[in-house]
mmCIF file of C-alpha atoms in Angstrom:
data_model
loop_
_atom_site.group_PDB
_atom_site.id
_atom_site.type_symbol
_atom_site.label_atom_id
_atom_site.label_comp_id
_atom_site.label_asym_id
_atom_site.label_seq_id
_atom_site.Cartn_x
_atom_site.Cartn_y
_atom_site.Cartn_z
ATOM 1 C CA MET Y 1 -26.932 -16.580 -17.079
ATOM 2 C CA ASN Y 2 -24.429 -14.513 -18.878
ATOM 3 C CA ASP Y 3 -20.467 -13.400 -19.263
ATOM 4 C CA GLU Y 4 -21.436 -10.302 -16.908
ATOM 5 C CA ASP Y 5 -24.053 -12.185 -14.903
ATOM 6 C CA PHE Y 6 -20.254 -14.222 -14.211
ATOM 7 C CA MET Y 7 -17.764 -11.479 -14.836
ATOM 8 C CA ARG Y 8 -19.554 -10.059 -11.635
ATOM 9 C CA ALA Y 9 -19.539 -13.547 -9.567
ATOM 10 C CA ALA Y 10 -15.416 -12.957 -10.210
ATOM 11 C CA LEU Y 11 -15.472 -9.677 -9.797
ATOM 12 C CA GLN Y 12 -16.787 -9.658 -6.105
ATOM 13 C CA LEU Y 13 -14.689 -12.605 -5.013
ATOM 14 C CA ALA Y 14 -11.335 -9.925 -5.907
ATOM 15 C CA ARG Y 15 -12.814 -8.290 -2.853
ATOM 16 C CA ASN Y 16 -12.336 -10.460 -1.043
ATOM 17 C CA ALA Y 17 -8.466 -9.299 -0.366
ATOM 18 C CA GLU Y 18 -8.850 -5.470 -0.513
ATOM 19 C CA GLY Y 19 -6.154 -4.042 1.613
ATOM 20 C CA ARG Y 20 -4.296 -7.405 1.433
ATOM 21 C CA THR Y 21 -2.584 -7.845 -2.225
ATOM 22 C CA SER Y 22 -0.478 -4.739 -2.834
ATOM 23 C CA PRO Y 23 1.209 -3.387 -5.045
ATOM 24 C CA ASN Y 24 -0.749 -6.363 -6.790
ATOM 25 C CA PRO Y 25 -4.074 -5.695 -8.391
ATOM 26 C CA LEU Y 26 -7.224 -7.338 -6.660
ATOM 27 C CA VAL Y 27 -7.920 -9.757 -9.240
ATOM 28 C CA GLY Y 28 -10.993 -12.760 -9.654
ATOM 29 C CA ALA Y 29 -11.922 -15.693 -11.460
ATOM 30 C CA VAL Y 30 -14.232 -17.731 -11.865
ATOM 31 C CA ILE Y 31 -14.298 -21.007 -14.150
ATOM 32 C CA VAL Y 32 -17.825 -22.185 -16.007
ATOM 33 C CA ARG Y 33 -18.736 -25.658 -17.554
ATOM 34 C CA ASP Y 34 -22.435 -26.046 -18.458
ATOM 35 C CA GLY Y 35 -23.497 -22.584 -17.761
ATOM 36 C CA ARG Y 36 -22.881 -23.051 -13.802
ATOM 37 C CA ILE Y 37 -19.403 -21.639 -11.902
ATOM 38 C CA ILE Y 38 -17.699 -25.556 -11.348
ATOM 39 C CA ALA Y 39 -14.557 -23.810 -9.874
ATOM 40 C CA ALA Y 40 -13.481 -19.986 -8.570
ATOM 41 C CA GLY Y 41 -9.923 -18.088 -7.283
ATOM 42 C CA TRP Y 42 -9.656 -15.042 -6.493
ATOM 43 C CA HIS Y 43 -5.549 -14.068 -5.662
ATOM 44 C CA ARG Y 44 -5.034 -13.528 -1.907
ATOM 45 C CA LYS Y 45 -1.888 -11.554 -1.383
ATOM 46 C CA ALA Y 46 1.130 -10.581 -3.833
ATOM 47 C CA GLY Y 47 4.106 -13.220 -3.948
ATOM 48 C CA THR Y 48 1.745 -15.887 -3.645
ATOM 49 C CA PRO Y 49 -1.050 -17.762 -7.030
ATOM 50 C CA HIS Y 50 -2.839 -15.655 -9.117
ATOM 51 C CA ALA Y 51 -6.797 -15.875 -9.290
ATOM 52 C CA GLU Y 52 -6.917 -18.451 -12.502
ATOM 53 C CA VAL Y 53 -4.044 -20.903 -10.575
ATOM 54 C CA HIS Y 54 -6.269 -20.766 -7.773
ATOM 55 C CA ALA Y 55 -9.782 -21.422 -10.027
ATOM 56 C CA LEU Y 56 -7.517 -24.051 -12.127
ATOM 57 C CA ARG Y 57 -7.175 -26.599 -9.461
ATOM 58 C CA MET Y 58 -10.529 -26.485 -7.877
ATOM 59 C CA ALA Y 59 -11.473 -27.389 -11.566
ATOM 60 C CA GLY Y 60 -8.845 -30.200 -12.131
ATOM 61 C CA GLU Y 61 -9.480 -31.781 -15.629
ATOM 62 C CA LEU Y 62 -12.834 -30.342 -15.731
ATOM 63 C CA ALA Y 63 -11.105 -27.330 -16.923
ATOM 64 C CA LYS Y 64 -11.022 -28.312 -20.472
ATOM 65 C CA GLY Y 65 -13.509 -27.347 -22.253
ATOM 66 C CA ALA Y 66 -14.522 -25.024 -19.838
ATOM 67 C CA THR Y 67 -14.909 -20.458 -20.413
ATOM 68 C CA LEU Y 68 -12.562 -18.582 -17.563
ATOM 69 C CA TYR Y 69 -14.269 -15.530 -16.278
ATOM 70 C CA VAL Y 70 -10.966 -13.032 -14.829
ATOM 71 C CA THR Y 71 -11.396 -9.885 -13.838
ATOM 72 C CA LEU Y 72 -8.098 -8.657 -15.189
ATOM 73 C CA GLU Y 73 -6.344 -10.553 -18.750
ATOM 74 C CA PRO Y 74 -3.638 -12.542 -17.384
ATOM 75 C CA CYS Y 75 -0.568 -12.344 -16.738
ATOM 76 C CA ALA Y 76 2.679 -13.040 -19.629
ATOM 77 C CA HIS Y 77 5.643 -13.135 -16.989
ATOM 78 C CA TYR Y 78 7.766 -14.842 -15.028
ATOM 79 C CA GLY Y 79 7.291 -12.632 -11.347
ATOM 80 C CA ARG Y 80 7.453 -14.241 -8.111
ATOM 81 C CA THR Y 81 5.436 -16.597 -9.667
ATOM 82 C CA GLY Y 82 4.913 -18.017 -13.055
ATOM 83 C CA PRO Y 83 2.981 -16.282 -16.335
ATOM 84 C CA CYS Y 84 -2.099 -17.112 -16.182
ATOM 85 C CA ALA Y 85 -1.886 -17.094 -19.212
ATOM 86 C CA LYS Y 86 0.136 -20.080 -20.478
ATOM 87 C CA ALA Y 87 -1.384 -21.918 -17.230
ATOM 88 C CA VAL Y 88 -4.588 -21.349 -18.794
ATOM 89 C CA ALA Y 89 -3.815 -22.678 -21.927
ATOM 90 C CA GLU Y 90 -2.407 -25.647 -20.622
ATOM 91 C CA ALA Y 91 -5.335 -26.157 -18.532
ATOM 92 C CA GLY Y 92 -7.445 -26.886 -21.927
ATOM 93 C CA ILE Y 93 -9.812 -23.517 -20.907
ATOM 94 C CA ARG Y 94 -11.579 -23.223 -24.402
ATOM 95 C CA ARG Y 95 -13.237 -19.480 -23.499
ATOM 96 C CA VAL Y 96 -11.941 -16.790 -21.422
ATOM 97 C CA VAL Y 97 -14.473 -13.371 -20.851
ATOM 98 C CA ILE Y 98 -12.080 -10.692 -19.521
ATOM 99 C CA GLY Y 99 -13.400 -7.560 -17.795
ATOM 100 C CA MET Y 100 -10.221 -5.018 -18.755
ATOM 101 C CA LYS Y 101 -6.581 -5.742 -20.411
ATOM 102 C CA ASP Y 102 -4.160 -5.246 -17.823
ATOM 103 C CA PRO Y 103 -2.083 -2.288 -18.126
ATOM 104 C CA ASN Y 104 1.143 -3.303 -16.679
ATOM 105 C CA PRO Y 105 3.642 -2.721 -19.413
ATOM 106 C CA LEU Y 106 4.968 -6.567 -18.560
ATOM 107 C CA VAL Y 107 1.477 -7.777 -19.207
ATOM 108 C CA ALA Y 108 -0.399 -5.085 -22.010
ATOM 109 C CA GLY Y 109 -2.037 -7.474 -24.366
ATOM 110 C CA LYS Y 110 0.930 -10.112 -24.143
ATOM 111 C CA GLY Y 111 -1.513 -12.454 -21.838
ATOM 112 C CA ILE Y 112 -4.782 -12.567 -24.893
ATOM 113 C CA ARG Y 113 -2.470 -13.263 -27.049
ATOM 114 C CA ILE Y 114 -0.520 -16.564 -25.558
ATOM 115 C CA LEU Y 115 -4.137 -17.427 -25.282
ATOM 116 C CA GLU Y 116 -4.937 -16.508 -28.692
ATOM 117 C CA ASP Y 117 -2.097 -17.992 -30.044
ATOM 118 C CA ALA Y 118 -3.029 -21.100 -28.606
ATOM 119 C CA GLY Y 119 -6.970 -20.968 -29.936
ATOM 120 C CA VAL Y 120 -8.042 -19.639 -27.158
ATOM 121 C CA GLU Y 121 -11.516 -18.044 -27.847
ATOM 122 C CA VAL Y 122 -10.940 -14.373 -25.474
ATOM 123 C CA VAL Y 123 -13.906 -12.355 -24.885
ATOM 124 C CA CYS Y 124 -11.939 -8.051 -23.822
ATOM 125 C CA GLY Y 125 -13.421 -5.779 -22.038
ATOM 126 C CA VAL Y 126 -17.071 -7.351 -20.071
ATOM 127 C CA LEU Y 127 -18.098 -5.041 -17.849
ATOM 128 C CA ALA Y 128 -14.729 -3.215 -18.563
ATOM 129 C CA ALA Y 129 -16.140 0.486 -16.399
ATOM 130 C CA GLU Y 130 -16.905 -2.014 -13.309
ATOM 131 C CA ALA Y 131 -13.261 -3.988 -13.426
ATOM 132 C CA ILE Y 132 -11.372 -0.521 -13.764
ATOM 133 C CA GLN Y 133 -12.736 0.981 -10.342
ATOM 134 C CA LEU Y 134 -11.635 -1.897 -8.303
ATOM 135 C CA ASN Y 135 -8.411 -1.625 -9.829
ATOM 136 C CA GLU Y 136 -8.072 1.717 -9.584
ATOM 137 C CA VAL Y 137 -5.820 2.051 -7.361
ATOM 138 C CA PHE Y 138 -3.404 -0.749 -8.609
ATOM 139 C CA LEU Y 139 -4.220 1.477 -12.266
ATOM 140 C CA LYS Y 140 -2.662 5.025 -11.071
ATOM 141 C CA TRP Y 141 0.130 3.090 -9.359
ATOM 142 C CA ILE Y 142 1.153 0.812 -11.868
ATOM 143 C CA GLY Y 143 0.877 4.105 -14.006
ATOM 144 C CA ASN Y 144 2.474 6.449 -12.640
ATOM 145 C CA LYS Y 145 4.405 4.852 -9.006
ATOM 146 C CA MET Y 146 1.734 7.404 -7.826
ATOM 147 C CA PRO Y 147 -0.031 6.065 -5.400
ATOM 148 C CA PHE Y 148 -3.690 6.762 -5.053
ATOM 149 C CA VAL Y 149 -5.164 9.750 -3.316
ATOM 150 C CA ILE Y 150 -8.080 9.290 -1.264
ATOM 151 C CA LEU Y 151 -9.380 12.178 0.856
ATOM 152 C CA LYS Y 152 -11.106 11.326 4.408
ATOM 153 C CA THR Y 153 -13.258 14.625 5.852
ATOM 154 C CA ALA Y 154 -16.082 14.378 9.046
ATOM 155 C CA MET Y 155 -17.809 17.508 9.217
ATOM 156 C CA THR Y 156 -20.268 19.006 10.747
ATOM 157 C CA LEU Y 157 -23.863 20.303 8.042
ATOM 158 C CA ASP Y 158 -22.137 23.678 8.180
ATOM 159 C CA GLY Y 159 -19.035 22.055 6.906
ATOM 160 C CA LYS Y 160 -16.902 21.944 10.580
ATOM 161 C CA ILE Y 161 -14.519 19.242 12.013
ATOM 162 C CA ALA Y 162 -14.650 21.031 15.524
ATOM 163 C CA THR Y 163 -16.060 23.820 17.659
ATOM 164 C CA ALA Y 164 -14.442 26.948 18.373
ATOM 165 C CA ALA Y 165 -13.383 25.462 20.989
ATOM 166 C CA GLY Y 166 -11.821 22.319 19.262
ATOM 167 C CA GLU Y 167 -13.567 19.715 20.163
ATOM 168 C CA SER Y 168 -14.471 17.379 17.620
ATOM 169 C CA GLN Y 169 -14.687 13.756 19.282
ATOM 170 C CA TRP Y 170 -17.967 12.637 17.623
ATOM 171 C CA ILE Y 171 -18.896 13.772 14.971
ATOM 172 C CA THR Y 172 -19.948 11.033 13.050
ATOM 173 C CA ASN Y 173 -21.708 8.387 14.288
ATOM 174 C CA GLU Y 174 -20.486 5.031 14.951
ATOM 175 C CA ALA Y 175 -21.743 3.861 12.139
ATOM 176 C CA SER Y 176 -19.274 6.477 10.069
ATOM 177 C CA ARG Y 177 -15.667 5.696 12.403
ATOM 178 C CA ARG Y 178 -16.232 2.091 12.066
ATOM 179 C CA ARG Y 179 -16.640 2.272 7.924
ATOM 180 C CA VAL Y 180 -13.432 5.089 8.401
ATOM 181 C CA HIS Y 181 -11.460 1.875 10.477
ATOM 182 C CA GLU Y 182 -12.807 -0.332 7.548
ATOM 183 C CA TYR Y 183 -10.995 2.462 4.990
ATOM 184 C CA ARG Y 184 -7.380 2.223 6.966
ATOM 185 C CA ASP Y 185 -8.104 -1.491 6.705
ATOM 186 C CA CYS Y 186 -8.174 -1.634 3.251
ATOM 187 C CA TYR Y 187 -4.972 1.503 2.293
ATOM 188 C CA ASP Y 188 -1.984 1.186 2.402
ATOM 189 C CA GLY Y 189 -0.646 4.393 4.017
ATOM 190 C CA ILE Y 190 -2.465 6.863 6.564
ATOM 191 C CA LEU Y 191 -1.690 10.723 6.394
ATOM 192 C CA ALA Y 192 -1.968 13.458 8.394
ATOM 193 C CA GLY Y 193 -0.027 16.357 9.331
ATOM 194 C CA ILE Y 194 1.387 17.794 12.218
ATOM 195 C CA GLY Y 195 -0.784 19.994 13.785
ATOM 196 C CA THR Y 196 -3.395 17.087 14.121
ATOM 197 C CA VAL Y 197 -0.207 14.483 16.079
ATOM 198 C CA LEU Y 198 -0.231 18.114 17.860
ATOM 199 C CA ALA Y 199 -3.597 18.894 18.624
ATOM 200 C CA ASP Y 200 -4.853 14.558 18.794
ATOM 201 C CA ASP Y 201 -1.693 12.052 19.483
ATOM 202 C CA PRO Y 202 -3.431 9.918 17.402
ATOM 203 C CA SER Y 203 -2.698 5.567 17.103
ATOM 204 C CA LEU Y 204 -3.297 6.476 13.853
ATOM 205 C CA THR Y 205 -4.521 2.077 13.256
ATOM 206 C CA THR Y 206 -6.670 0.285 12.445
ATOM 207 C CA ARG Y 207 -9.578 -0.736 15.512
ATOM 208 C CA LEU Y 208 -11.937 -3.895 13.523
ATOM 209 C CA PRO Y 209 -14.816 -4.695 16.170
ATOM 210 C CA ASP Y 210 -15.544 -7.867 15.070
ATOM 211 C CA ARG Y 211 -12.229 -9.336 13.254
ATOM 212 C CA GLU Y 212 -8.647 -7.871 13.529
ATOM 213 C CA GLY Y 213 -7.642 -4.969 11.117
ATOM 214 C CA LYS Y 214 -4.164 -4.465 9.138
ATOM 215 C CA ASN Y 215 -2.826 -1.495 9.956
ATOM 216 C CA PRO Y 216 -1.402 1.610 7.351
ATOM 217 C CA VAL Y 217 2.181 3.020 7.119
ATOM 218 C CA ARG Y 218 1.738 6.308 9.411
ATOM 219 C CA ILE Y 219 3.437 9.421 7.503
ATOM 220 C CA ILE Y 220 3.185 13.043 9.009
ATOM 221 C CA VAL Y 221 3.730 15.917 7.190
ATOM 222 C CA ASP Y 222 6.383 17.849 9.794
ATOM 223 C CA SER Y 223 8.453 20.904 7.779
ATOM 224 C CA GLN Y 224 10.535 21.143 11.014
ATOM 225 C CA ALA Y 225 11.025 17.723 12.032
ATOM 226 C CA ARG Y 226 8.449 18.135 15.680
ATOM 227 C CA THR Y 227 6.444 15.188 16.541
ATOM 228 C CA PRO Y 228 6.860 14.450 19.916
ATOM 229 C CA LEU Y 229 9.249 11.271 20.948
ATOM 230 C CA ASN Y 230 6.992 10.115 22.785
ATOM 231 C CA ALA Y 231 3.769 10.252 20.000
ATOM 232 C CA LYS Y 232 2.141 7.248 19.889
ATOM 233 C CA VAL Y 233 3.228 6.886 16.558
ATOM 234 C CA VAL Y 234 6.252 7.056 17.291
ATOM 235 C CA THR Y 235 6.320 4.909 20.283
ATOM 236 C CA ASP Y 236 3.451 2.290 20.242
ATOM 237 C CA GLY Y 237 5.236 -0.131 17.517
ATOM 238 C CA GLN Y 238 1.797 -0.461 16.126
ATOM 239 C CA SER Y 239 3.160 0.696 12.091
ATOM 240 C CA ARG Y 240 5.831 1.801 10.776
ATOM 241 C CA THR Y 241 6.664 4.909 10.629
ATOM 242 C CA ILE Y 242 7.653 7.512 7.915
ATOM 243 C CA ILE Y 243 7.346 11.522 9.278
ATOM 244 C CA ALA Y 244 8.259 14.362 6.299
ATOM 245 C CA VAL Y 245 10.588 17.170 6.477
ATOM 246 C CA THR Y 246 12.338 19.980 4.704
ATOM 247 C CA ALA Y 247 16.559 20.645 3.833
ATOM 248 C CA GLN Y 248 15.301 22.908 6.738
ATOM 249 C CA ALA Y 249 14.408 20.450 8.834
ATOM 250 C CA PRO Y 250 16.869 20.948 12.487
ATOM 251 C CA ALA Y 251 18.771 18.198 12.075
ATOM 252 C CA GLU Y 252 19.437 17.826 15.623
ATOM 253 C CA ARG Y 253 15.923 16.707 15.614
ATOM 254 C CA VAL Y 254 16.310 14.341 12.560
ATOM 255 C CA ARG Y 255 18.768 11.671 13.905
ATOM 256 C CA ALA Y 256 16.283 12.685 17.243
ATOM 257 C CA LEU Y 257 13.296 11.229 15.291
ATOM 258 C CA GLN Y 258 14.906 8.630 13.439
ATOM 259 C CA ALA Y 259 16.821 6.846 16.980
ATOM 260 C CA ALA Y 260 13.482 6.366 17.680
ATOM 261 C CA GLY Y 261 12.438 4.151 15.330
ATOM 262 C CA VAL Y 262 10.807 6.175 12.661
ATOM 263 C CA GLU Y 263 12.021 7.043 8.721
ATOM 264 C CA VAL Y 264 12.379 9.893 8.364
ATOM 265 C CA LEU Y 265 12.148 11.419 4.652
ATOM 266 C CA THR Y 266 12.965 14.870 3.290
ATOM 267 C CA ALA Y 267 11.141 15.948 0.519
ATOM 268 C CA GLY Y 268 11.385 19.830 -1.022
ATOM 269 C CA GLY Y 269 13.782 22.947 0.611
ATOM 270 C CA GLY Y 270 12.102 24.873 1.113
ATOM 271 C CA ALA Y 271 9.641 26.493 4.100
ATOM 272 C CA HIS Y 272 7.165 23.683 3.053
ATOM 273 C CA VAL Y 273 6.673 19.648 2.851
ATOM 274 C CA ASP Y 274 6.720 19.727 -1.853
ATOM 275 C CA LEU Y 275 3.793 16.825 -1.463
ATOM 276 C CA ARG Y 276 3.954 16.269 -4.781
ATOM 277 C CA VAL Y 277 8.300 14.745 -3.975
ATOM 278 C CA LEU Y 278 6.442 13.131 -0.480
ATOM 279 C CA LEU Y 279 3.839 11.001 -3.124
ATOM 280 C CA GLN Y 280 7.180 10.352 -6.078
ATOM 281 C CA GLN Y 281 9.909 8.768 -2.516
ATOM 282 C CA LEU Y 282 6.780 6.607 -0.923
ATOM 283 C CA GLY Y 283 4.881 5.840 -4.566
ATOM 284 C CA GLN Y 284 8.754 3.876 -5.036
ATOM 285 C CA GLN Y 285 8.223 2.379 -2.004
ATOM 286 C CA GLU Y 286 5.286 0.870 -3.051
ATOM 287 C CA ILE Y 287 3.134 2.199 -0.925
ATOM 288 C CA CYS Y 288 0.156 2.699 -3.783
ATOM 289 C CA SER Y 289 -2.798 3.980 -1.666
ATOM 290 C CA ILE Y 290 -2.509 6.621 0.766
ATOM 291 C CA LEU Y 291 -5.936 7.601 3.227
ATOM 292 C CA VAL Y 292 -5.295 11.783 4.558
ATOM 293 C CA GLU Y 293 -6.804 11.977 7.166
ATOM 294 C CA GLY Y 294 -4.951 15.760 7.422
ATOM 295 C CA GLY Y 295 -6.119 18.909 9.077
ATOM 296 C CA GLY Y 296 -7.558 21.381 6.888
ATOM 297 C CA GLN Y 297 -3.955 22.753 5.907
ATOM 298 C CA VAL Y 298 -2.783 19.430 4.167
ATOM 299 C CA ASN Y 299 -5.962 19.280 2.818
ATOM 300 C CA PHE Y 300 -5.861 22.449 0.635
ATOM 301 C CA SER Y 301 -2.308 21.579 0.164
ATOM 302 C CA LEU Y 302 -3.028 18.054 -1.787
ATOM 303 C CA LEU Y 303 -6.566 19.592 -3.235
ATOM 304 C CA ALA Y 304 -4.651 22.466 -4.700
ATOM 305 C CA ASP Y 305 -1.782 20.619 -5.956
ATOM 306 C CA GLY Y 306 -3.894 18.368 -7.918
ATOM 307 C CA LEU Y 307 -2.828 15.683 -6.266
ATOM 308 C CA VAL Y 308 -6.200 13.989 -5.168
ATOM 309 C CA ASP Y 309 -7.503 11.552 -7.069
ATOM 310 C CA LYS Y 310 -11.303 10.697 -4.233
ATOM 311 C CA VAL Y 311 -13.128 12.124 -1.736
ATOM 312 C CA CYS Y 312 -14.995 10.284 1.103
ATOM 313 C CA ALA Y 313 -16.864 13.220 2.521
ATOM 314 C CA PHE Y 314 -18.871 12.308 6.247
ATOM 315 C CA ILE Y 315 -21.498 14.480 6.774
ATOM 316 C CA ALA Y 316 -23.271 14.597 10.376
ATOM 317 C CA PRO Y 317 -26.619 16.311 10.843
ATOM 318 C CA LYS Y 318 -25.635 19.084 13.607
ATOM 319 C CA LEU Y 319 -25.112 22.695 13.113
ATOM 320 C CA ILE Y 320 -22.488 23.766 14.887
ATOM 321 C CA GLY Y 321 -21.847 27.495 13.463
ATOM 322 C CA GLY Y 322 -18.926 29.120 14.832
ATOM 323 C CA ARG Y 323 -17.139 31.932 13.114
ATOM 324 C CA ASP Y 324 -13.422 30.014 14.072
ATOM 325 C CA ALA Y 325 -14.365 27.036 13.927
ATOM 326 C CA LEU Y 326 -12.466 24.825 11.987
ATOM 327 C CA THR Y 327 -13.436 23.684 8.149
ATOM 328 C CA PRO Y 328 -11.755 20.029 6.144
ATOM 329 C CA VAL Y 329 -10.285 22.448 3.489
ATOM 330 C CA GLU Y 330 -8.200 25.876 4.805
ATOM 331 C CA GLY Y 331 -5.182 27.111 3.656
ATOM 332 C CA ALA Y 332 -5.038 29.962 0.340
ATOM 333 C CA GLY Y 333 -8.804 28.572 -0.601
ATOM 334 C CA PHE Y 334 -9.223 29.489 -3.986
ATOM 335 C CA ALA Y 335 -10.158 33.020 -5.027
ATOM 336 C CA HIS Y 336 -11.811 32.428 -8.008
ATOM 337 C CA LEU Y 337 -15.189 29.502 -7.685
ATOM 338 C CA SER Y 338 -14.064 28.635 -11.632
ATOM 339 C CA GLU Y 339 -10.366 27.329 -9.858
ATOM 340 C CA ALA Y 340 -12.761 25.038 -7.331
ATOM 341 C CA VAL Y 341 -12.036 21.423 -7.031
ATOM 342 C CA GLU Y 342 -15.244 19.913 -8.612
ATOM 343 C CA LEU Y 343 -16.324 16.170 -7.880
ATOM 344 C CA GLU Y 344 -17.614 14.059 -10.573
ATOM 345 C CA ARG Y 345 -18.830 10.450 -10.303
ATOM 346 C CA ILE Y 346 -21.090 11.157 -7.124
ATOM 347 C CA THR Y 347 -22.343 8.667 -5.422
ATOM 348 C CA THR Y 348 -24.048 9.051 -1.901
ATOM 349 C CA GLU Y 349 -24.634 6.040 0.613
ATOM 350 C CA LEU Y 350 -26.530 6.802 4.514
ATOM 351 C CA LEU Y 351 -24.767 5.440 7.813
ATOM 352 C CA ALA Y 352 -27.095 5.804 10.617
ATOM 353 C CA GLY Y 353 -28.175 8.727 9.976
ATOM 354 C CA ASP Y 354 -24.784 10.763 8.406
ATOM 355 C CA ILE Y 355 -24.104 10.723 4.727
ATOM 356 C CA LEU Y 356 -21.243 9.316 3.538
ATOM 357 C CA LEU Y 357 -20.783 11.380 -0.527
ATOM 358 C CA THR Y 358 -18.346 10.459 -2.260
ATOM 359 C CA GLY Y 359 -16.430 11.551 -5.687
ATOM 360 C CA TYR Y 360 -13.690 12.168 -8.242
ATOM 361 C CA PRO Y 361 -12.173 15.625 -8.947
ATOM 362 C CA LYS Y 362 -12.495 16.986 -12.340
ATOM 363 C CA LYS Y 363 -9.315 16.133 -13.965
#
């Protein structure tokens, strides 16, 4: 095995904590001696020991003279835990192989310097592209305190999200729906528009058949505070709910929602919620990722404002037609093809007959 093989093992370990480390990054580490892995660890939750510490504890005295593979530069600062770079050096690790530098200003090369000053050989950038993708959420949030936005759609082959009569359950199959709940389990928040709440009264929670999932924070874009007080997102107590309104929302409705136990954020003073302002407010609350399960208007507004970081489109092999049937992206639309949002880094996956297309809008 070579450096890439061991780094790949560390990357796989890091994914064990998907959806659990926010606002911290996902990090995995393995310690190698005489060509074999003798210890491993991953960061499990913010405020708990980092991946390197778990691996060092497992290795014990065998860490001396060994090589550490870690997906992200070891931290160099005192936060909820101590600096990992110092612990690695003190353990006698001879060589450290790093997937990528940590962009956090509190680290940003300082961890590498601590190691090198201690005489540790450092190699950085092994499987860097994979390490970057692993922490795409963290990189977006730590860079500008804005959440990473994933736009999820589910549609027929002819681009419909419901029939002309409004029927939408179920367009996609069970495998696709399970994947959506896995997404909900991974991301910090889930965003929907008031139209979705009024039409479907969704719970927007995570339901996995074989394990207990993590419910995301529910964010409802509702400019006039029309969310019913008996809506599930208000009454079920399954997760925190945020209602985003504008300054024009009737004060008595806002007070009623607050009295019912939901948080109300004012984002903008116009007729519609300013989505950029809303995302900034959510980022300040350490909501680092948001899964958008909105209607066509919310989806278009996010795309038009350049606020979408990733698109996950589930496509069912069905054709329902209908001039009045809803589509995933509506609103005013783009007048010219040159303005259309184009995706890159496309991947496709077959889910029991449905197609999942994933891509990133070109910036």
